[in-house]
Coordinates of C-alpha atoms and ligand atoms in Angstrom, one line a residue:
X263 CA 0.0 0.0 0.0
X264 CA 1.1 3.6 -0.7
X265 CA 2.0 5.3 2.0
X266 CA -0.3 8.3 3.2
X267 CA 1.0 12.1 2.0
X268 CA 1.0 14.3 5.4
X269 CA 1.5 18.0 3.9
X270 CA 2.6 20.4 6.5
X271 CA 2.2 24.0 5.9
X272 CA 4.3 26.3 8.2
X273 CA 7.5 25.6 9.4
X274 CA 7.2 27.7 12.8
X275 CA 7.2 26.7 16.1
X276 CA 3.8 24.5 15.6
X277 CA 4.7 23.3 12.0
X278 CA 8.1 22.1 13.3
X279 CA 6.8 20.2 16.5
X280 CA 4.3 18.4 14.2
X281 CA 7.1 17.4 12.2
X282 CA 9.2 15.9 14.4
X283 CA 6.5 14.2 16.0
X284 CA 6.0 12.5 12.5
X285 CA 10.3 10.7 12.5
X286 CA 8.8 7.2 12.9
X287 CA 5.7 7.6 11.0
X288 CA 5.2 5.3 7.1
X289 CA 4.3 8.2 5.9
X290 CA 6.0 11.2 3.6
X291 CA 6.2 14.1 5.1
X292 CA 6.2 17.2 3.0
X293 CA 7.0 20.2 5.2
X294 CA 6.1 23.5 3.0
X295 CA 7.4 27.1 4.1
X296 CA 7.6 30.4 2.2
X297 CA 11.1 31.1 4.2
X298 CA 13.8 28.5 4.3
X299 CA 14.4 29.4 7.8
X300 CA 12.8 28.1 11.1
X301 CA 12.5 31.8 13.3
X302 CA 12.7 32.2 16.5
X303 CA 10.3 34.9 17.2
X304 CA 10.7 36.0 20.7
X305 CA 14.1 37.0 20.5
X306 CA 13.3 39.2 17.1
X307 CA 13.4 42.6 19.3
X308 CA 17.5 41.8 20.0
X309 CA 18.4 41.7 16.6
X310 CA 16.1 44.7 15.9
X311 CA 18.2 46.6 18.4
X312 CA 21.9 44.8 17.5
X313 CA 22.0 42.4 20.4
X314 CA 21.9 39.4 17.9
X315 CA 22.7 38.7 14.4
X316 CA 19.5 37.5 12.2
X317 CA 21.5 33.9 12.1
X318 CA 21.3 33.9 15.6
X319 CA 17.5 33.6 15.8
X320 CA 17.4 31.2 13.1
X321 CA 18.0 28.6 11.1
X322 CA 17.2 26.8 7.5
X323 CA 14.6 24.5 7.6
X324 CA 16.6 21.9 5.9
X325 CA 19.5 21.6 8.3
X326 CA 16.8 20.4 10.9
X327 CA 15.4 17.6 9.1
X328 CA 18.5 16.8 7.5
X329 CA 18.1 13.1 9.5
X330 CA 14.9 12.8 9.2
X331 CA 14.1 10.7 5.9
X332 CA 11.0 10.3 5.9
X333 CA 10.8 14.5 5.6
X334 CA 11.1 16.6 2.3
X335 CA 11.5 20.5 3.1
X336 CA 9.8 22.6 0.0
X337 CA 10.2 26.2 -0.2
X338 CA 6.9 28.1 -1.4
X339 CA 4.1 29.9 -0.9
X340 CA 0.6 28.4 -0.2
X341 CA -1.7 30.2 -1.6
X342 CA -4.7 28.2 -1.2
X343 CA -6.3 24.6 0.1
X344 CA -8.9 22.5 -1.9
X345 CA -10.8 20.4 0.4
X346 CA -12.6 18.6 -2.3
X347 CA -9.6 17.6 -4.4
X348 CA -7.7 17.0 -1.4
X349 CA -4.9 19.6 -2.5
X350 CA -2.6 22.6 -1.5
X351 CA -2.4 25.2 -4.2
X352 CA 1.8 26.0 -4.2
X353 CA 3.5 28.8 -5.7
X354 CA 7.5 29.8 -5.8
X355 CA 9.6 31.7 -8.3
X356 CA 10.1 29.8 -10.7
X357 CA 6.1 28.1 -10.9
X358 CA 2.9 29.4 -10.1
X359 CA -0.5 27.1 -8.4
X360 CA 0.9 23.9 -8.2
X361 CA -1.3 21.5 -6.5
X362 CA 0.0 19.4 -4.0
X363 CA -1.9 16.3 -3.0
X364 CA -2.2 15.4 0.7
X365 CA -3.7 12.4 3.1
X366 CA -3.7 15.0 5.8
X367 CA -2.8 18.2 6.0
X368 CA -1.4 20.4 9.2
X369 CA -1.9 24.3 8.5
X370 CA 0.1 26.0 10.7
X371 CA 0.8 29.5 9.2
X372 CA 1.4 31.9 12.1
X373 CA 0.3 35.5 12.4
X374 CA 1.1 38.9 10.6
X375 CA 0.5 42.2 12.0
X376 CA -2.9 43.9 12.9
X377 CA -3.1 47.6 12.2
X378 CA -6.6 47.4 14.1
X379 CA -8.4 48.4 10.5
X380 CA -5.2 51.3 10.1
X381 CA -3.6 49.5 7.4
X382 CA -2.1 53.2 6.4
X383 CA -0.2 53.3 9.5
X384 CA 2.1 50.2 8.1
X385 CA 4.1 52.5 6.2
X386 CA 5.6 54.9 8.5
X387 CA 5.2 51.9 11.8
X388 CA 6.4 48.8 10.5
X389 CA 5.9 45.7 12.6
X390 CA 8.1 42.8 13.9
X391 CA 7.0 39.6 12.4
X392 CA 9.9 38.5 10.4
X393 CA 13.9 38.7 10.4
X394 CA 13.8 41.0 7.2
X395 CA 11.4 43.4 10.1
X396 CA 13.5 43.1 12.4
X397 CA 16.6 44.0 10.2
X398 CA 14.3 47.0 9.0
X399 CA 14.3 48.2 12.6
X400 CA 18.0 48.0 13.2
X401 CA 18.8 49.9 10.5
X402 CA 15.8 52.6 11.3
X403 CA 17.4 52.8 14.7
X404 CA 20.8 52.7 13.7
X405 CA 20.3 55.3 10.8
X406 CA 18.5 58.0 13.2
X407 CA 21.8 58.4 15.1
X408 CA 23.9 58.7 11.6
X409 CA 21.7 61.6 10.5
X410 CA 21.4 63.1 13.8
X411 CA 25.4 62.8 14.2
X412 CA 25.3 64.5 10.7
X413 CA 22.7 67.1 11.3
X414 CA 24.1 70.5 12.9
X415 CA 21.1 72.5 13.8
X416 CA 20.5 70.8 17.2
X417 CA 16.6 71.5 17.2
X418 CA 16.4 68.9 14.9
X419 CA 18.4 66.0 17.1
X420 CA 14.9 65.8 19.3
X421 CA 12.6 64.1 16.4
X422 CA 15.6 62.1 14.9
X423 CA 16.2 60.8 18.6
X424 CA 12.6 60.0 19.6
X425 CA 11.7 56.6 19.0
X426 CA 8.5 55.8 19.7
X427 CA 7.0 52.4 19.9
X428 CA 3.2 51.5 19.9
X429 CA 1.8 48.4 21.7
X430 CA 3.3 48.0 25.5
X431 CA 2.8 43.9 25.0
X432 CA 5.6 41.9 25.6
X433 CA 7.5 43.0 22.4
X434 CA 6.6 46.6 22.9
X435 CA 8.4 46.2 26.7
X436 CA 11.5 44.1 25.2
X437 CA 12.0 46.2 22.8
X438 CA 11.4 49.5 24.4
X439 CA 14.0 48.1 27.5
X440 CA 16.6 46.8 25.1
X441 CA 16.4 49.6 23.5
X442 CA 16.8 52.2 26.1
X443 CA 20.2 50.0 27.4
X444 CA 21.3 50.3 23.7
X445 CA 21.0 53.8 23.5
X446 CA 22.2 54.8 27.5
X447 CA 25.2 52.3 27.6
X448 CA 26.5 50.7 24.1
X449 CA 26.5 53.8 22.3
X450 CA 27.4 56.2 24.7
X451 CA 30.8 57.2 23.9
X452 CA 31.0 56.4 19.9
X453 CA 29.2 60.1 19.1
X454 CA 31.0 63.7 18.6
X455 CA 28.2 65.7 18.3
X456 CA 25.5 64.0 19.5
X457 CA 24.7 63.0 22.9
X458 CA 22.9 59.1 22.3
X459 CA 21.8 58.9 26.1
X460 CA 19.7 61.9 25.6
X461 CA 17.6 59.5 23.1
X462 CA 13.9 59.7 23.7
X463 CA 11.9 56.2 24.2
X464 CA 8.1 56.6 24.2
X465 CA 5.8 53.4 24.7
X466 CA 2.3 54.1 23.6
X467 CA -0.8 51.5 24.4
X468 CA -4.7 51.9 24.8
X469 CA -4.2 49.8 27.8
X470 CA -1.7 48.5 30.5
X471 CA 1.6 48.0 30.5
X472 CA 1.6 43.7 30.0
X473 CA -2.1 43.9 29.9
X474 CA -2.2 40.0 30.1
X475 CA 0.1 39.5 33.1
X476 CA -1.1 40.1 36.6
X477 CA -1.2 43.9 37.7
X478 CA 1.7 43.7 40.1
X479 CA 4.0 42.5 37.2
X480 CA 2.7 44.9 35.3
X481 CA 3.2 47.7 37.7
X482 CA 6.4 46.2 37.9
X483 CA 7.5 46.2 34.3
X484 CA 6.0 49.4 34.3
X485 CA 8.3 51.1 37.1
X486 CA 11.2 49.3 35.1
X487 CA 10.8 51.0 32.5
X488 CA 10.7 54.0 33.9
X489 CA 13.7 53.5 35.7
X490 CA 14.9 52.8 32.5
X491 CA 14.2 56.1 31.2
X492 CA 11.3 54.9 29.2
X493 CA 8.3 57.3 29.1
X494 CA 4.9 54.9 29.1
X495 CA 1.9 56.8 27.6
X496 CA -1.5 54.6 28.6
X497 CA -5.0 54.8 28.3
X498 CA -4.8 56.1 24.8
X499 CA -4.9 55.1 21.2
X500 CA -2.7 56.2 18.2
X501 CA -5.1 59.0 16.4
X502 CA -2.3 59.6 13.2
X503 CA 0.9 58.4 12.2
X504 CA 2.3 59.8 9.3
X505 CA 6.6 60.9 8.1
X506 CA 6.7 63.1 11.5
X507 CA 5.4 61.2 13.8
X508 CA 2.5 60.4 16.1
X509 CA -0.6 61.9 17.2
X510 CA -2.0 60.8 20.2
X511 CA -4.4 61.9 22.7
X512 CA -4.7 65.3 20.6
X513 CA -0.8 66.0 21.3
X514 CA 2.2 65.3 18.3
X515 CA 4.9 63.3 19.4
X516 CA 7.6 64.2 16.5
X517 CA 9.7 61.6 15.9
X518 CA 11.1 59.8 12.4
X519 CA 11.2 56.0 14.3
X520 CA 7.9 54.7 14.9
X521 CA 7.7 50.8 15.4
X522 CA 4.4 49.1 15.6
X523 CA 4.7 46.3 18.8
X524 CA 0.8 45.9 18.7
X525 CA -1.7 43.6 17.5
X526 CA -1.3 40.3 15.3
X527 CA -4.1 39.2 12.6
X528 CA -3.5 35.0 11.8
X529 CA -3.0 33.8 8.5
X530 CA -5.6 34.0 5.9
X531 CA -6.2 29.8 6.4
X532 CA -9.8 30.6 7.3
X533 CA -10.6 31.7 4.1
X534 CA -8.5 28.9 2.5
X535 CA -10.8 26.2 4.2
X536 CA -14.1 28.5 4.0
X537 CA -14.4 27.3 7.7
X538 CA -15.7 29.7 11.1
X539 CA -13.4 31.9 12.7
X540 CA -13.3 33.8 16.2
X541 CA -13.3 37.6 15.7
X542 CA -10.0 38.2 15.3
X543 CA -10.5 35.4 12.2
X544 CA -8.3 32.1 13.9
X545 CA -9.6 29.1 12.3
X546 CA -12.2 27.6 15.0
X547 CA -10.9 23.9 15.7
X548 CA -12.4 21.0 17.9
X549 CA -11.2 19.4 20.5
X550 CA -8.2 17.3 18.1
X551 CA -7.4 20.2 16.7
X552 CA -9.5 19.3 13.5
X553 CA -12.0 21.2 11.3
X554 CA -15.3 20.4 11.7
X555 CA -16.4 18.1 9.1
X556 CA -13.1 17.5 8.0
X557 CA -11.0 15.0 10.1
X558 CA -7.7 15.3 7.9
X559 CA -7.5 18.8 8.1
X560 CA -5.8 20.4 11.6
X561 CA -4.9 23.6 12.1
X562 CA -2.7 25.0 14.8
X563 CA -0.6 27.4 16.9
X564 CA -1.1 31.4 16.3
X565 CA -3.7 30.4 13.1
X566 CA -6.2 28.4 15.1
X567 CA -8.6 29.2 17.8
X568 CA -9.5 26.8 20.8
X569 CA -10.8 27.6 24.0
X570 CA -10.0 25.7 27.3
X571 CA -11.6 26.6 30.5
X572 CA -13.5 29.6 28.5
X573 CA -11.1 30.9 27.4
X574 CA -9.0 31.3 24.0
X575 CA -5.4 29.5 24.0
X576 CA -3.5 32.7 24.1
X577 CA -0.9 33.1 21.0
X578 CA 2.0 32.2 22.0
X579 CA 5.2 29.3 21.0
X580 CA 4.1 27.1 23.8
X581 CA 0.7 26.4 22.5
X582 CA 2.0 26.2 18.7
X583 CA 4.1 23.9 19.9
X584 CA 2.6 21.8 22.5
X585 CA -0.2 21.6 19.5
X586 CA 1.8 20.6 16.7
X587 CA 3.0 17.8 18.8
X588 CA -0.4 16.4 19.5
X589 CA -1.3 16.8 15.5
X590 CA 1.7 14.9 14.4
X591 CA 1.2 12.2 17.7
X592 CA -2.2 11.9 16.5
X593 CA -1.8 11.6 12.6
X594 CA 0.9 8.8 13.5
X595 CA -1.4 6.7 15.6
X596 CA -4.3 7.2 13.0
X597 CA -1.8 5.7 10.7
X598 CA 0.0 2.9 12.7
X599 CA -3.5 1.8 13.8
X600 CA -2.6 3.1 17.9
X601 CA -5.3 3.9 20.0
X602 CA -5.6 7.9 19.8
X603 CA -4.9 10.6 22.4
X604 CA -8.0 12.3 24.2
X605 CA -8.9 15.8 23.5
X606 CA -5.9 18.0 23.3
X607 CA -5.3 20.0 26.8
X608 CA -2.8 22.8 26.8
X609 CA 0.0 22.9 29.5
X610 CA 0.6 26.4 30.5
X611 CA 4.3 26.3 31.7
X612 CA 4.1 30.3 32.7
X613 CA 4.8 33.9 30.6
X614 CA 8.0 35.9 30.5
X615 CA 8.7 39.2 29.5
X616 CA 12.5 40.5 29.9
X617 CA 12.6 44.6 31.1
X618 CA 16.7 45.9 29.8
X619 CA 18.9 44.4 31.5
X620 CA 18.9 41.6 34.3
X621 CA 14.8 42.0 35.0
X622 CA 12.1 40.2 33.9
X623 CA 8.8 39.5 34.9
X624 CA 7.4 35.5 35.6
X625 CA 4.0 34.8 35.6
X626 CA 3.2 30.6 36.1
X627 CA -0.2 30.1 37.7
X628 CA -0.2 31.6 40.8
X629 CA 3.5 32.3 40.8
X630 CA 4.3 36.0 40.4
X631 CA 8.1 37.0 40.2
X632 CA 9.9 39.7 38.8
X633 CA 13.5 40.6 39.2
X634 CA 17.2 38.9 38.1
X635 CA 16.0 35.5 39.4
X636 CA 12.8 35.9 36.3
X637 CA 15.5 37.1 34.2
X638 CA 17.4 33.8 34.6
X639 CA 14.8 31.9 34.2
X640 CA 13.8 33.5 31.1
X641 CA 17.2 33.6 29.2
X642 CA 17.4 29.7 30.4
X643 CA 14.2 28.8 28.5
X644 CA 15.2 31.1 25.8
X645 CA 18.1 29.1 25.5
X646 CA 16.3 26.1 25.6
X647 CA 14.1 26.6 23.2
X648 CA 16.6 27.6 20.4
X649 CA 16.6 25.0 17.5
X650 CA 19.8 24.0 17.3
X651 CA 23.3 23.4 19.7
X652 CA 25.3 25.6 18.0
X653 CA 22.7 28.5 18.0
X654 CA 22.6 28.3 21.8
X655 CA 25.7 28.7 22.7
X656 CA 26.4 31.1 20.2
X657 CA 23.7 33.4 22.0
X658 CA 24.9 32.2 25.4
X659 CA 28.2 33.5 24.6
X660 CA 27.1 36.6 23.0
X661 CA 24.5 37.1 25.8
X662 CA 27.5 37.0 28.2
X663 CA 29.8 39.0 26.1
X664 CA 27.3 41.4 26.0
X665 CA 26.0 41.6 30.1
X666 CA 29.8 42.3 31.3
X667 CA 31.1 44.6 28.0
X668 CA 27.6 46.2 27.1
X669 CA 28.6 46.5 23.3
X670 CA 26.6 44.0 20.4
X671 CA 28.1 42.8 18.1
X672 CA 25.6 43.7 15.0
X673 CA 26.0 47.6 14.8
X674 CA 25.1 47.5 10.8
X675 CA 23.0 49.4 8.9
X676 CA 22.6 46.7 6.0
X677 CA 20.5 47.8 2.8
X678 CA 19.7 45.2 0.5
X679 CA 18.5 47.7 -2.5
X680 CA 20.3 50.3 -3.8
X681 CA 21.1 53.1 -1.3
X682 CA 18.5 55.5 -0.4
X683 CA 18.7 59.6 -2.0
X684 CA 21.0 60.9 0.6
X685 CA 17.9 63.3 2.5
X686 CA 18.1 66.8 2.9
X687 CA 20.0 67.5 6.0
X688 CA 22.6 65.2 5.6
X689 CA 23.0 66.9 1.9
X690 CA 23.7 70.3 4.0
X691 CA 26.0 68.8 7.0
X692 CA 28.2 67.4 4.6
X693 CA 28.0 70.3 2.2
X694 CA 28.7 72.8 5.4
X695 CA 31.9 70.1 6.7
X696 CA 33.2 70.6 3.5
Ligands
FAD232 C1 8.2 39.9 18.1 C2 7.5 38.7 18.7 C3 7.8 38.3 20.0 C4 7.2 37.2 20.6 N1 7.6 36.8 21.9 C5 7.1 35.7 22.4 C6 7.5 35.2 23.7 O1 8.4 35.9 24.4 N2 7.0 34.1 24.2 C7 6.1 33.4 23.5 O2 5.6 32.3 23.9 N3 5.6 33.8 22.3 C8 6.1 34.9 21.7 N4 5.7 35.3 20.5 C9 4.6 34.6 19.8 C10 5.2 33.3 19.2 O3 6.3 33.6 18.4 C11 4.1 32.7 18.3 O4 3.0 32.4 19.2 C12 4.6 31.5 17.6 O5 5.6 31.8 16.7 C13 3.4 30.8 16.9 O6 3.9 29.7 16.2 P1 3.3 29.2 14.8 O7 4.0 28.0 14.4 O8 1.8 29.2 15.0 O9 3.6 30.4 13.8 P2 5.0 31.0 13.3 O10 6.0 30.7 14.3 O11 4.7 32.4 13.0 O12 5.3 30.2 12.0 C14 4.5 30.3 10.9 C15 5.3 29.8 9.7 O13 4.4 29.7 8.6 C16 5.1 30.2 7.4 N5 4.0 30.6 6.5 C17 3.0 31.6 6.8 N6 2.2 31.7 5.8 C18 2.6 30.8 4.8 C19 2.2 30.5 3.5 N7 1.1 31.1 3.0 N8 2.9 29.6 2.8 C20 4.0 28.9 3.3 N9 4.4 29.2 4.6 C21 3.8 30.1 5.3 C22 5.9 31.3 8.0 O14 7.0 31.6 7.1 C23 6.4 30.7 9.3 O15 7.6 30.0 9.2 C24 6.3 36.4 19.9 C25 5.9 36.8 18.6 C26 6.5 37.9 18.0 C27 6.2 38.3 16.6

């Protein structure tokens, strides 16, 4: 008998757990992916602000199913699922809507960013989704202290030295503490004119600070960042963003960085399947993770919804993953004929959020820390969780290079198109040098 065709669509932290769940299955395994990289999303704010290098965070596909036979790695976009013909619609550069035949099929496609119905805010606030985002950043970041190094009329050093970041979630925190150690310790002595401690860092949310931690963490991340020299902003939304900045609560905030740390829309495989979704459009799955009506179809991590206890799963890796796992466990004993798993049940091993330096906050049931005992913790299951050996103690290492030096290692400003017009004041700094 041919053996049964499992396509797997996503090659994140659910798509991968799945996979691997699948090493001992009779079955081919196709694993599809529009990158050819496995990222590792939490740690995207420290190469956005030169902590890391993108290969830090990640690595191909490929490598990590290089032993795993039974497992072909294909590089394209999905574009589509046919639940009648039993088939994946498949495009990459070189061929367009290819369908790809499958005896099950595991959708687990991820997130992209919300704009909450601004999608006009996306081009002066990108988001931090992907390594070529988080790249963006760095050089955003990175480029505001060349110009403002460049610039002599020091009026203008205020906007190119506000950086203002919307959405005080866990990556709007990161970010906004790495960001404000960058700025006060690495780069302090490396400008003439320019003093980079006097940097501005505004977080900006509707909300709380950690609005899904408990509130003492969250008054506790929140009086970190202010030691920090972070200025929150709550209880207001973003009216405007536009080349000069932000508009909120009826008061400009003039800045040329704005980064976008706020909500996350899933992928469209709702509208692939034609099949319910919650309101913020996650595929609605049973209990095994299947779509109703459709027992070969699963769909899981940040692109599926499940409640437990009442609740929605939240978004975050240790569903995707903990979900993946059952999937694959549960294809394999379909096929080998084992009895199957009950209803899936997620584990909820507690929430991290790292504050700068040596301070995070630790949330696990009805544990509640915060400190450099949290901040342990969390770069141990960082660490953990890395794909590979060599990545972790490559970060370990840098991580430690990094706590007793203070200076990162990826100071870059990479552009990967042709350079952009050199802008105005730059044009007049160097004309007035000359
Ligand atoms: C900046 C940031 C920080 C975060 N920090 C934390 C944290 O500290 N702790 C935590 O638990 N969670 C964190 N998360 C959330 C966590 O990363 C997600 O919950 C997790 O990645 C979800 O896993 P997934 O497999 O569902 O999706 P993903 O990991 O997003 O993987 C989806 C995969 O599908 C691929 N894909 C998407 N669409 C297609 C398509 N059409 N065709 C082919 N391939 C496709 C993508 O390339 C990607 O590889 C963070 C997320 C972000 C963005």
């Amino acid at each position: 008998m041919a053996k049964p065709t499992i396509v797997i669509v996503g090659g994140g932290f659910a798509g991968l757990a799945a996979a691997k769940a699948l090493r001992n299955t009779p079955a081919k395994v196709l694993l599809i992916d529009r990158t050819n990289h496995h990222l590792f999303q939490p740690l995207l704010y420290q190469v956005a602000t030169s902590e890391l290098a993108p290969g830090q965070i990640a690595t191909p596909i490929r490598s990590i199913f290089r032993n795993q036979k039974n497992t072909t790695v294909i590089l394209g976009e999905v574009t589509g699922v046919d639940k009648a013909q039993k088939c994946v619609i498949v495009s990459d550069a070189d061929r367009q809507n290819v369908p790809i035949a499958y005896d099950y099929l595991i959708l687990a496609t991820g997130a992209s960013h919300s704009y909450f119905g601004h999608n006009e805010f996306a081009e002066y606030a990108p988001g931090l989704k992907s390594l070529a985002d988080a790249e963006a950043a760095r050089n955003k970041i990175l480029q505001a202290f060349e110009l403002a190094e460049a610039e002599e009329d020091p009026n203008r050093h205020r906007d190119l030295l506000t950086f203002i970041l919307v959405g005080a979630g866990p990556t709007g925190v990161e970010m906004a503490g790495a960001l404000a150690i960058f700025v006060r310790s690495t780069l302090k002595s490396d400008f003439r004119r320019i003093d980079p401690a006097s940097a501005r860092i505004v977080l900006v949310d509707t909300a709380h600070v950690l609005g899904t931690f408990s509130e003492s963490l969250s008054k506790a991340a929140k009086q970190r960042l202010a030691k920090l020299g972070v200025e929150v902003l709550l209880g207001h939304s973003v009216d405007q963003i536009d080349s000069d900045g932000i508009v909120v609560a009826g008061q400009r905030i003039a800045s040329k960085t704005v980064l976008w740390t706020a909500g996350v829309a899933p992928s469209p495989a709702g509208k692939w399947l034609n099949a319910e979704t919650d309101r913020a459009g996650r595929v609605r799955i049973q209990k095994d993770l299947t779509v109703p009506e459709h027992p070969e179809i699963f769909v899981v991590g940040d692109t599926a919804s499940l409640d437990q206890n009442g609740k929605p799963l939240p978004g975050v890796a240790q569903v995707a993953m903990q979900q993946g796992r059952y999937a694959g466990k549960l294809i394999h004993n379909r096929i080998v004929g084992s009895p199957l798993p009950g209803p899936f049940s997620y584990f909820d091993k507690g929430t991290m959020a790292v504050v700068g330096k040596g301070f995070a906050v630790l949330q696990s049931g009805k544990v509640q820390v915060s400190g450099f005992g949290a901040w342990l913790t969390w770069a141990a299951v960082h660490l953990q969780f890395l794909a590979t050996s060599s990545l972790r103690l490559s970060v370990f290492l840098q991580w430690v290079w990094t706590y007793v030096t203070g200076q990162r290692g990826d100071r870059l400003i990479v552009s990967h198109h042709d350079s952009a017009p050199v802008s105005t004041p730059v044009k007049e700094a160097v004309r007035g040098a000359a």
